């Protein structure tokens, strides 16, 4: 049986149209993706599993415009050893949700283009006073590698997860020596 050119082109065009339709980004689709990750995060058996899932969920934020479009706003200047912090204020509450960090940290490259470097979590402390002792949040990543830091300038307990840029000081360290 002889096949004509149109018999090859038609399936290819259908494939291209389907791929194009599925690859279009919108907030609803991204929320569905997060819900899928939320289901998987409950199945995580180790901090490594959790960090791998977080890394995958944060891939979309490597495009700085996605973060801005989703409501992350600048809340700090360029902090040496960290970067510029962008917060999604509706996420700031007393809950630790691995795949919904309150803050995304970006650092400008040599051309001024913002590069995603870390996710950061914030548990607010009302009337935060660095001279007082507060009990750190009990929630966090599996295991004992993560250590919350009281940062009253940020408004409470913070925890970085350097999933966008490797940190020789550790994935949960507050500062990254590569960004000094």
mmCIF file with all atom_site columns, C-alpha atoms in Angstrom:
data_model
loop_
_atom_site.group_PDB
_atom_site.id
_atom_site.type_symbol
_atom_site.label_atom_id
_atom_site.label_alt_id
_atom_site.label_comp_id
_atom_site.label_asym_id
_atom_site.label_entity_id
_atom_site.label_seq_id
_atom_site.pdbx_PDB_ins_code
_atom_site.Cartn_x
_atom_site.Cartn_y
_atom_site.Cartn_z
_atom_site.occupancy
_atom_site.B_iso_or_equiv
_atom_site.pdbx_formal_charge
_atom_site.auth_seq_id
_atom_site.auth_comp_id
_atom_site.auth_asym_id
_atom_site.auth_atom_id
_atom_site.pdbx_PDB_model_num
ATOM 1   C CA . UNK A 1 1   ? 0.000  0.000  0.000  1.00 0.00 ? 1   UNK A CA 1
ATOM 2   C CA . UNK A 1 2   ? 1.396  3.360  -1.045 1.00 0.00 ? 2   UNK A CA 1
ATOM 3   C CA . UNK A 1 3   ? 1.214  6.172  1.501  1.00 0.00 ? 3   UNK A CA 1
ATOM 4   C CA . UNK A 1 4   ? 0.863  9.724  0.391  1.00 0.00 ? 4   UNK A CA 1
ATOM 5   C CA . UNK A 1 5   ? 2.624  12.688 1.957  1.00 0.00 ? 5   UNK A CA 1
ATOM 6   C CA . UNK A 1 6   ? -0.665 13.889 3.457  1.00 0.00 ? 6   UNK A CA 1
ATOM 7   C CA . UNK A 1 7   ? -1.005 10.595 5.354  1.00 0.00 ? 7   UNK A CA 1
ATOM 8   C CA . UNK A 1 8   ? 2.257  11.405 7.169  1.00 0.00 ? 8   UNK A CA 1
ATOM 9   C CA . UNK A 1 9   ? 1.603  15.102 7.636  1.00 0.00 ? 9   UNK A CA 1
ATOM 10  C CA . UNK A 1 10  ? -1.885 14.773 9.120  1.00 0.00 ? 10  UNK A CA 1
ATOM 11  C CA . UNK A 1 11  ? -0.797 12.676 12.163 1.00 0.00 ? 11  UNK A CA 1
ATOM 12  C CA . UNK A 1 12  ? 2.219  14.948 12.657 1.00 0.00 ? 12  UNK A CA 1
ATOM 13  C CA . UNK A 1 13  ? 0.009  18.049 12.649 1.00 0.00 ? 13  UNK A CA 1
ATOM 14  C CA . UNK A 1 14  ? -2.399 16.463 15.130 1.00 0.00 ? 14  UNK A CA 1
ATOM 15  C CA . UNK A 1 15  ? 0.526  15.616 17.414 1.00 0.00 ? 15  UNK A CA 1
ATOM 16  C CA . UNK A 1 16  ? 1.936  19.146 17.188 1.00 0.00 ? 16  UNK A CA 1
ATOM 17  C CA . UNK A 1 17  ? -1.460 20.710 17.928 1.00 0.00 ? 17  UNK A CA 1
ATOM 18  C CA . UNK A 1 18  ? -2.043 18.410 20.910 1.00 0.00 ? 18  UNK A CA 1
ATOM 19  C CA . UNK A 1 19  ? 1.448  19.088 22.272 1.00 0.00 ? 19  UNK A CA 1
ATOM 20  C CA . UNK A 1 20  ? 1.008  22.841 21.830 1.00 0.00 ? 20  UNK A CA 1
ATOM 21  C CA . UNK A 1 21  ? -2.338 22.819 23.612 1.00 0.00 ? 21  UNK A CA 1
ATOM 22  C CA . UNK A 1 22  ? -0.986 20.787 26.512 1.00 0.00 ? 22  UNK A CA 1
ATOM 23  C CA . UNK A 1 23  ? 2.167  22.848 26.912 1.00 0.00 ? 23  UNK A CA 1
ATOM 24  C CA . UNK A 1 24  ? 0.375  26.194 27.261 1.00 0.00 ? 24  UNK A CA 1
ATOM 25  C CA . UNK A 1 25  ? 0.815  27.497 30.798 1.00 0.00 ? 25  UNK A CA 1
ATOM 26  C CA . UNK A 1 26  ? -2.039 28.706 32.949 1.00 0.00 ? 26  UNK A CA 1
ATOM 27  C CA . UNK A 1 27  ? -2.636 29.052 36.674 1.00 0.00 ? 27  UNK A CA 1
ATOM 28  C CA . UNK A 1 28  ? -5.266 26.291 36.803 1.00 0.00 ? 28  UNK A CA 1
ATOM 29  C CA . UNK A 1 29  ? -2.910 23.779 35.236 1.00 0.00 ? 29  UNK A CA 1
ATOM 30  C CA . UNK A 1 30  ? -0.103 24.794 37.603 1.00 0.00 ? 30  UNK A CA 1
ATOM 31  C CA . UNK A 1 31  ? -2.413 24.338 40.612 1.00 0.00 ? 31  UNK A CA 1
ATOM 32  C CA . UNK A 1 32  ? -3.297 20.861 39.317 1.00 0.00 ? 32  UNK A CA 1
ATOM 33  C CA . UNK A 1 33  ? 0.422  20.096 39.072 1.00 0.00 ? 33  UNK A CA 1
ATOM 34  C CA . UNK A 1 34  ? 0.904  21.244 42.676 1.00 0.00 ? 34  UNK A CA 1
ATOM 35  C CA . UNK A 1 35  ? -1.965 19.037 43.809 1.00 0.00 ? 35  UNK A CA 1
ATOM 36  C CA . UNK A 1 36  ? -0.268 16.092 42.129 1.00 0.00 ? 36  UNK A CA 1
ATOM 37  C CA . UNK A 1 37  ? 2.980  16.952 43.934 1.00 0.00 ? 37  UNK A CA 1
ATOM 38  C CA . UNK A 1 38  ? 1.082  17.383 47.232 1.00 0.00 ? 38  UNK A CA 1
ATOM 39  C CA . UNK A 1 39  ? -0.152 13.816 46.902 1.00 0.00 ? 39  UNK A CA 1
ATOM 40  C CA . UNK A 1 40  ? 3.366  12.581 46.302 1.00 0.00 ? 40  UNK A CA 1
ATOM 41  C CA . UNK A 1 41  ? 4.926  14.661 49.086 1.00 0.00 ? 41  UNK A CA 1
ATOM 42  C CA . UNK A 1 42  ? 2.910  12.684 51.626 1.00 0.00 ? 42  UNK A CA 1
ATOM 43  C CA . UNK A 1 43  ? 4.552  9.536  50.250 1.00 0.00 ? 43  UNK A CA 1
ATOM 44  C CA . UNK A 1 44  ? 8.086  10.900 50.743 1.00 0.00 ? 44  UNK A CA 1
ATOM 45  C CA . UNK A 1 45  ? 10.152 8.606  52.912 1.00 0.00 ? 45  UNK A CA 1
ATOM 46  C CA . UNK A 1 46  ? 13.205 10.811 53.378 1.00 0.00 ? 46  UNK A CA 1
ATOM 47  C CA . UNK A 1 47  ? 14.394 14.387 53.278 1.00 0.00 ? 47  UNK A CA 1
ATOM 48  C CA . UNK A 1 48  ? 16.068 13.502 49.970 1.00 0.00 ? 48  UNK A CA 1
ATOM 49  C CA . UNK A 1 49  ? 12.662 12.540 48.515 1.00 0.00 ? 49  UNK A CA 1
ATOM 50  C CA . UNK A 1 50  ? 11.142 15.788 49.776 1.00 0.00 ? 50  UNK A CA 1
ATOM 51  C CA . UNK A 1 51  ? 13.957 17.907 48.345 1.00 0.00 ? 51  UNK A CA 1
ATOM 52  C CA . UNK A 1 52  ? 13.708 16.126 45.002 1.00 0.00 ? 52  UNK A CA 1
ATOM 53  C CA . UNK A 1 53  ? 9.977  16.874 44.849 1.00 0.00 ? 53  UNK A CA 1
ATOM 54  C CA . UNK A 1 54  ? 10.539 20.489 45.902 1.00 0.00 ? 54  UNK A CA 1
ATOM 55  C CA . UNK A 1 55  ? 13.210 20.884 43.223 1.00 0.00 ? 55  UNK A CA 1
ATOM 56  C CA . UNK A 1 56  ? 10.774 19.617 40.583 1.00 0.00 ? 56  UNK A CA 1
ATOM 57  C CA . UNK A 1 57  ? 7.966  21.865 41.832 1.00 0.00 ? 57  UNK A CA 1
ATOM 58  C CA . UNK A 1 58  ? 10.258 24.921 41.797 1.00 0.00 ? 58  UNK A CA 1
ATOM 59  C CA . UNK A 1 59  ? 11.428 24.420 38.190 1.00 0.00 ? 59  UNK A CA 1
ATOM 60  C CA . UNK A 1 60  ? 8.733  26.770 36.925 1.00 0.00 ? 60  UNK A CA 1
ATOM 61  C CA . UNK A 1 61  ? 10.159 29.556 39.091 1.00 0.00 ? 61  UNK A CA 1
ATOM 62  C CA . UNK A 1 62  ? 13.456 29.463 37.233 1.00 0.00 ? 62  UNK A CA 1
ATOM 63  C CA . UNK A 1 63  ? 11.488 31.771 34.960 1.00 0.00 ? 63  UNK A CA 1
ATOM 64  C CA . UNK A 1 64  ? 11.393 34.882 37.148 1.00 0.00 ? 64  UNK A CA 1
ATOM 65  C CA . UNK A 1 65  ? 8.278  36.189 35.384 1.00 0.00 ? 65  UNK A CA 1
ATOM 66  C CA . UNK A 1 66  ? 6.301  33.144 36.533 1.00 0.00 ? 66  UNK A CA 1
ATOM 67  C CA . UNK A 1 67  ? 6.989  34.073 40.170 1.00 0.00 ? 67  UNK A CA 1
ATOM 68  C CA . UNK A 1 68  ? 5.901  37.667 39.599 1.00 0.00 ? 68  UNK A CA 1
ATOM 69  C CA . UNK A 1 69  ? 2.809  36.564 37.665 1.00 0.00 ? 69  UNK A CA 1
ATOM 70  C CA . UNK A 1 70  ? 1.853  34.255 40.530 1.00 0.00 ? 70  UNK A CA 1
ATOM 71  C CA . UNK A 1 71  ? 1.943  37.028 43.100 1.00 0.00 ? 71  UNK A CA 1
ATOM 72  C CA . UNK A 1 72  ? 5.450  36.935 44.555 1.00 0.00 ? 72  UNK A CA 1
ATOM 73  C CA . UNK A 1 73  ? 6.496  40.500 45.379 1.00 0.00 ? 73  UNK A CA 1
ATOM 74  C CA . UNK A 1 74  ? 9.906  41.911 46.430 1.00 0.00 ? 74  UNK A CA 1
ATOM 75  C CA . UNK A 1 75  ? 10.295 42.169 50.202 1.00 0.00 ? 75  UNK A CA 1
ATOM 76  C CA . UNK A 1 76  ? 14.041 42.742 50.546 1.00 0.00 ? 76  UNK A CA 1
ATOM 77  C CA . UNK A 1 77  ? 16.947 44.400 48.799 1.00 0.00 ? 77  UNK A CA 1
ATOM 78  C CA . UNK A 1 78  ? 19.839 42.233 47.629 1.00 0.00 ? 78  UNK A CA 1
ATOM 79  C CA . UNK A 1 79  ? 21.029 40.463 50.798 1.00 0.00 ? 79  UNK A CA 1
ATOM 80  C CA . UNK A 1 80  ? 24.698 39.362 50.591 1.00 0.00 ? 80  UNK A CA 1
ATOM 81  C CA . UNK A 1 81  ? 25.002 35.586 50.779 1.00 0.00 ? 81  UNK A CA 1
ATOM 82  C CA . UNK A 1 82  ? 21.340 35.167 49.856 1.00 0.00 ? 82  UNK A CA 1
ATOM 83  C CA . UNK A 1 83  ? 19.740 37.342 47.209 1.00 0.00 ? 83  UNK A CA 1
ATOM 84  C CA . UNK A 1 84  ? 16.508 39.271 46.762 1.00 0.00 ? 84  UNK A CA 1
ATOM 85  C CA . UNK A 1 85  ? 13.510 37.821 48.578 1.00 0.00 ? 85  UNK A CA 1
ATOM 86  C CA . UNK A 1 86  ? 10.084 37.669 46.924 1.00 0.00 ? 86  UNK A CA 1
ATOM 87  C CA . UNK A 1 87  ? 7.120  36.728 49.123 1.00 0.00 ? 87  UNK A CA 1
ATOM 88  C CA . UNK A 1 88  ? 3.656  35.473 48.340 1.00 0.00 ? 88  UNK A CA 1
ATOM 89  C CA . UNK A 1 89  ? 1.817  37.102 51.218 1.00 0.00 ? 89  UNK A CA 1
ATOM 90  C CA . UNK A 1 90  ? -1.219 34.823 51.028 1.00 0.00 ? 90  UNK A CA 1
ATOM 91  C CA . UNK A 1 91  ? 1.087  31.901 51.886 1.00 0.00 ? 91  UNK A CA 1
ATOM 92  C CA . UNK A 1 92  ? 2.377  33.551 55.083 1.00 0.00 ? 92  UNK A CA 1
ATOM 93  C CA . UNK A 1 93  ? 0.613  31.728 57.894 1.00 0.00 ? 93  UNK A CA 1
ATOM 94  C CA . UNK A 1 94  ? 1.405  29.279 60.671 1.00 0.00 ? 94  UNK A CA 1
ATOM 95  C CA . UNK A 1 95  ? 1.592  26.305 58.288 1.00 0.00 ? 95  UNK A CA 1
ATOM 96  C CA . UNK A 1 96  ? 4.647  24.643 56.793 1.00 0.00 ? 96  UNK A CA 1
ATOM 97  C CA . UNK A 1 97  ? 3.833  23.430 53.277 1.00 0.00 ? 97  UNK A CA 1
ATOM 98  C CA . UNK A 1 98  ? 6.871  22.106 51.463 1.00 0.00 ? 98  UNK A CA 1
ATOM 99  C CA . UNK A 1 99  ? 5.568  22.826 47.975 1.00 0.00 ? 99  UNK A CA 1
ATOM 100 C CA . UNK A 1 100 ? 4.202  26.281 48.793 1.00 0.00 ? 100 UNK A CA 1
ATOM 101 C CA . UNK A 1 101 ? 7.142  28.293 50.137 1.00 0.00 ? 101 UNK A CA 1
ATOM 102 C CA . UNK A 1 102 ? 6.241  31.737 51.385 1.00 0.00 ? 102 UNK A CA 1
ATOM 103 C CA . UNK A 1 103 ? 9.400  33.206 49.858 1.00 0.00 ? 103 UNK A CA 1
ATOM 104 C CA . UNK A 1 104 ? 11.424 32.629 46.705 1.00 0.00 ? 104 UNK A CA 1
ATOM 105 C CA . UNK A 1 105 ? 15.015 33.866 46.662 1.00 0.00 ? 105 UNK A CA 1
ATOM 106 C CA . UNK A 1 106 ? 16.581 35.196 43.461 1.00 0.00 ? 106 UNK A CA 1
ATOM 107 C CA . UNK A 1 107 ? 20.081 36.433 42.770 1.00 0.00 ? 107 UNK A CA 1
ATOM 108 C CA . UNK A 1 108 ? 20.981 38.591 39.766 1.00 0.00 ? 108 UNK A CA 1
ATOM 109 C CA . UNK A 1 109 ? 23.543 37.118 37.388 1.00 0.00 ? 109 UNK A CA 1
ATOM 110 C CA . UNK A 1 110 ? 26.330 39.208 35.803 1.00 0.00 ? 110 UNK A CA 1
ATOM 111 C CA . UNK A 1 111 ? 23.776 40.648 33.336 1.00 0.00 ? 111 UNK A CA 1
ATOM 112 C CA . UNK A 1 112 ? 21.227 41.504 36.029 1.00 0.00 ? 112 UNK A CA 1
ATOM 113 C CA . UNK A 1 113 ? 18.926 38.610 35.101 1.00 0.00 ? 113 UNK A CA 1
ATOM 114 C CA . UNK A 1 114 ? 17.258 37.155 38.195 1.00 0.00 ? 114 UNK A CA 1
ATOM 115 C CA . UNK A 1 115 ? 18.208 33.525 38.837 1.00 0.00 ? 115 UNK A CA 1
ATOM 116 C CA . UNK A 1 116 ? 16.185 31.321 41.206 1.00 0.00 ? 116 UNK A CA 1
ATOM 117 C CA . UNK A 1 117 ? 18.439 30.092 44.022 1.00 0.00 ? 117 UNK A CA 1
ATOM 118 C CA . UNK A 1 118 ? 16.266 29.002 46.961 1.00 0.00 ? 118 UNK A CA 1
ATOM 119 C CA . UNK A 1 119 ? 12.853 28.433 48.430 1.00 0.00 ? 119 UNK A CA 1
ATOM 120 C CA . UNK A 1 120 ? 12.356 29.907 51.880 1.00 0.00 ? 120 UNK A CA 1
ATOM 121 C CA . UNK A 1 121 ? 9.737  29.192 54.505 1.00 0.00 ? 121 UNK A CA 1
ATOM 122 C CA . UNK A 1 122 ? 8.436  31.708 57.017 1.00 0.00 ? 122 UNK A CA 1
ATOM 123 C CA . UNK A 1 123 ? 6.444  30.990 60.162 1.00 0.00 ? 123 UNK A CA 1
ATOM 124 C CA . UNK A 1 124 ? 5.471  34.394 61.604 1.00 0.00 ? 124 UNK A CA 1
ATOM 125 C CA . UNK A 1 125 ? 6.112  35.352 65.220 1.00 0.00 ? 125 UNK A CA 1
ATOM 126 C CA . UNK A 1 126 ? 3.815  38.132 66.397 1.00 0.00 ? 126 UNK A CA 1
ATOM 127 C CA . UNK A 1 127 ? 5.815  41.014 67.882 1.00 0.00 ? 127 UNK A CA 1
ATOM 128 C CA . UNK A 1 128 ? 9.063  39.176 67.155 1.00 0.00 ? 128 UNK A CA 1
ATOM 129 C CA . UNK A 1 129 ? 11.832 40.336 69.507 1.00 0.00 ? 129 UNK A CA 1
ATOM 130 C CA . UNK A 1 130 ? 15.338 38.888 68.958 1.00 0.00 ? 130 UNK A CA 1
ATOM 131 C CA . UNK A 1 131 ? 16.052 39.273 72.691 1.00 0.00 ? 131 UNK A CA 1
ATOM 132 C CA . UNK A 1 132 ? 13.299 36.801 73.606 1.00 0.00 ? 132 UNK A CA 1
ATOM 133 C CA . UNK A 1 133 ? 13.322 33.019 73.372 1.00 0.00 ? 133 UNK A CA 1
ATOM 134 C CA . UNK A 1 134 ? 10.739 31.390 71.123 1.00 0.00 ? 134 UNK A CA 1
ATOM 135 C CA . UNK A 1 135 ? 10.037 27.752 70.460 1.00 0.00 ? 135 UNK A CA 1
ATOM 136 C CA . UNK A 1 136 ? 10.978 26.903 66.873 1.00 0.00 ? 136 UNK A CA 1
ATOM 137 C CA . UNK A 1 137 ? 8.315  25.397 64.621 1.00 0.00 ? 137 UNK A CA 1
ATOM 138 C CA . UNK A 1 138 ? 7.892  21.662 65.033 1.00 0.00 ? 138 UNK A CA 1
ATOM 139 C CA . UNK A 1 139 ? 7.036  21.148 61.366 1.00 0.00 ? 139 UNK A CA 1
ATOM 140 C CA . UNK A 1 140 ? 9.677  20.939 58.706 1.00 0.00 ? 140 UNK A CA 1
ATOM 141 C CA . UNK A 1 141 ? 11.417 18.458 56.488 1.00 0.00 ? 141 UNK A CA 1
ATOM 142 C CA . UNK A 1 142 ? 11.827 14.838 57.546 1.00 0.00 ? 142 UNK A CA 1
ATOM 143 C CA . UNK A 1 143 ? 14.810 14.112 59.753 1.00 0.00 ? 143 UNK A CA 1
ATOM 144 C CA . UNK A 1 144 ? 16.866 16.607 61.702 1.00 0.00 ? 144 UNK A CA 1
ATOM 145 C CA . UNK A 1 145 ? 18.888 18.351 58.976 1.00 0.00 ? 145 UNK A CA 1
ATOM 146 C CA . UNK A 1 146 ? 16.691 21.451 58.776 1.00 0.00 ? 146 UNK A CA 1
ATOM 147 C CA . UNK A 1 147 ? 17.137 24.121 61.427 1.00 0.00 ? 147 UNK A CA 1
ATOM 148 C CA . UNK A 1 148 ? 14.791 27.080 61.642 1.00 0.00 ? 148 UNK A CA 1
ATOM 149 C CA . UNK A 1 149 ? 16.390 30.484 62.293 1.00 0.00 ? 149 UNK A CA 1
ATOM 150 C CA . UNK A 1 150 ? 14.691 33.292 64.162 1.00 0.00 ? 150 UNK A CA 1
ATOM 151 C CA . UNK A 1 151 ? 14.811 36.313 61.864 1.00 0.00 ? 151 UNK A CA 1
ATOM 152 C CA . UNK A 1 152 ? 12.767 39.126 63.367 1.00 0.00 ? 152 UNK A CA 1
ATOM 153 C CA . UNK A 1 153 ? 13.617 41.384 60.414 1.00 0.00 ? 153 UNK A CA 1
ATOM 154 C CA . UNK A 1 154 ? 11.679 38.877 58.280 1.00 0.00 ? 154 UNK A CA 1
ATOM 155 C CA . UNK A 1 155 ? 8.963  38.586 60.919 1.00 0.00 ? 155 UNK A CA 1
ATOM 156 C CA . UNK A 1 156 ? 9.578  35.146 62.382 1.00 0.00 ? 156 UNK A CA 1
ATOM 157 C CA . UNK A 1 157 ? 11.157 31.756 61.881 1.00 0.00 ? 157 UNK A CA 1
ATOM 158 C CA . UNK A 1 158 ? 12.801 31.168 58.501 1.00 0.00 ? 158 UNK A CA 1
ATOM 159 C CA . UNK A 1 159 ? 14.183 28.119 56.748 1.00 0.00 ? 159 UNK A CA 1
ATOM 160 C CA . UNK A 1 160 ? 16.018 28.162 53.419 1.00 0.00 ? 160 UNK A CA 1
ATOM 161 C CA . UNK A 1 161 ? 16.086 25.225 51.009 1.00 0.00 ? 161 UNK A CA 1
ATOM 162 C CA . UNK A 1 162 ? 18.815 25.851 48.410 1.00 0.00 ? 162 UNK A CA 1
ATOM 163 C CA . UNK A 1 163 ? 17.239 23.862 45.584 1.00 0.00 ? 163 UNK A CA 1
ATOM 164 C CA . UNK A 1 164 ? 18.100 26.311 42.799 1.00 0.00 ? 164 UNK A CA 1
ATOM 165 C CA . UNK A 1 165 ? 21.805 26.727 43.549 1.00 0.00 ? 165 UNK A CA 1
ATOM 166 C CA . UNK A 1 166 ? 24.057 24.262 45.315 1.00 0.00 ? 166 UNK A CA 1
ATOM 167 C CA . UNK A 1 167 ? 25.212 25.434 48.727 1.00 0.00 ? 167 UNK A CA 1
ATOM 168 C CA . UNK A 1 168 ? 28.484 24.033 50.088 1.00 0.00 ? 168 UNK A CA 1
ATOM 169 C CA . UNK A 1 169 ? 27.344 25.102 53.580 1.00 0.00 ? 169 UNK A CA 1
ATOM 170 C CA . UNK A 1 170 ? 24.342 22.759 53.305 1.00 0.00 ? 170 UNK A CA 1
ATOM 171 C CA . UNK A 1 171 ? 20.957 22.740 51.636 1.00 0.00 ? 171 UNK A CA 1
ATOM 172 C CA . UNK A 1 172 ? 19.279 24.282 54.717 1.00 0.00 ? 172 UNK A CA 1
ATOM 173 C CA . UNK A 1 173 ? 21.983 26.830 55.611 1.00 0.00 ? 173 UNK A CA 1
ATOM 174 C CA . UNK A 1 174 ? 20.725 30.418 55.878 1.00 0.00 ? 174 UNK A CA 1
ATOM 175 C CA . UNK A 1 175 ? 23.557 31.829 53.730 1.00 0.00 ? 175 UNK A CA 1
ATOM 176 C CA . UNK A 1 176 ? 25.261 30.578 50.567 1.00 0.00 ? 176 UNK A CA 1
ATOM 177 C CA . UNK A 1 177 ? 29.015 31.352 50.393 1.00 0.00 ? 177 UNK A CA 1
ATOM 178 C CA . UNK A 1 178 ? 28.849 31.291 46.575 1.00 0.00 ? 178 UNK A CA 1
ATOM 179 C CA . UNK A 1 179 ? 26.755 34.477 46.724 1.00 0.00 ? 179 UNK A CA 1
ATOM 180 C CA . UNK A 1 180 ? 29.022 36.655 48.896 1.00 0.00 ? 180 UNK A CA 1
#
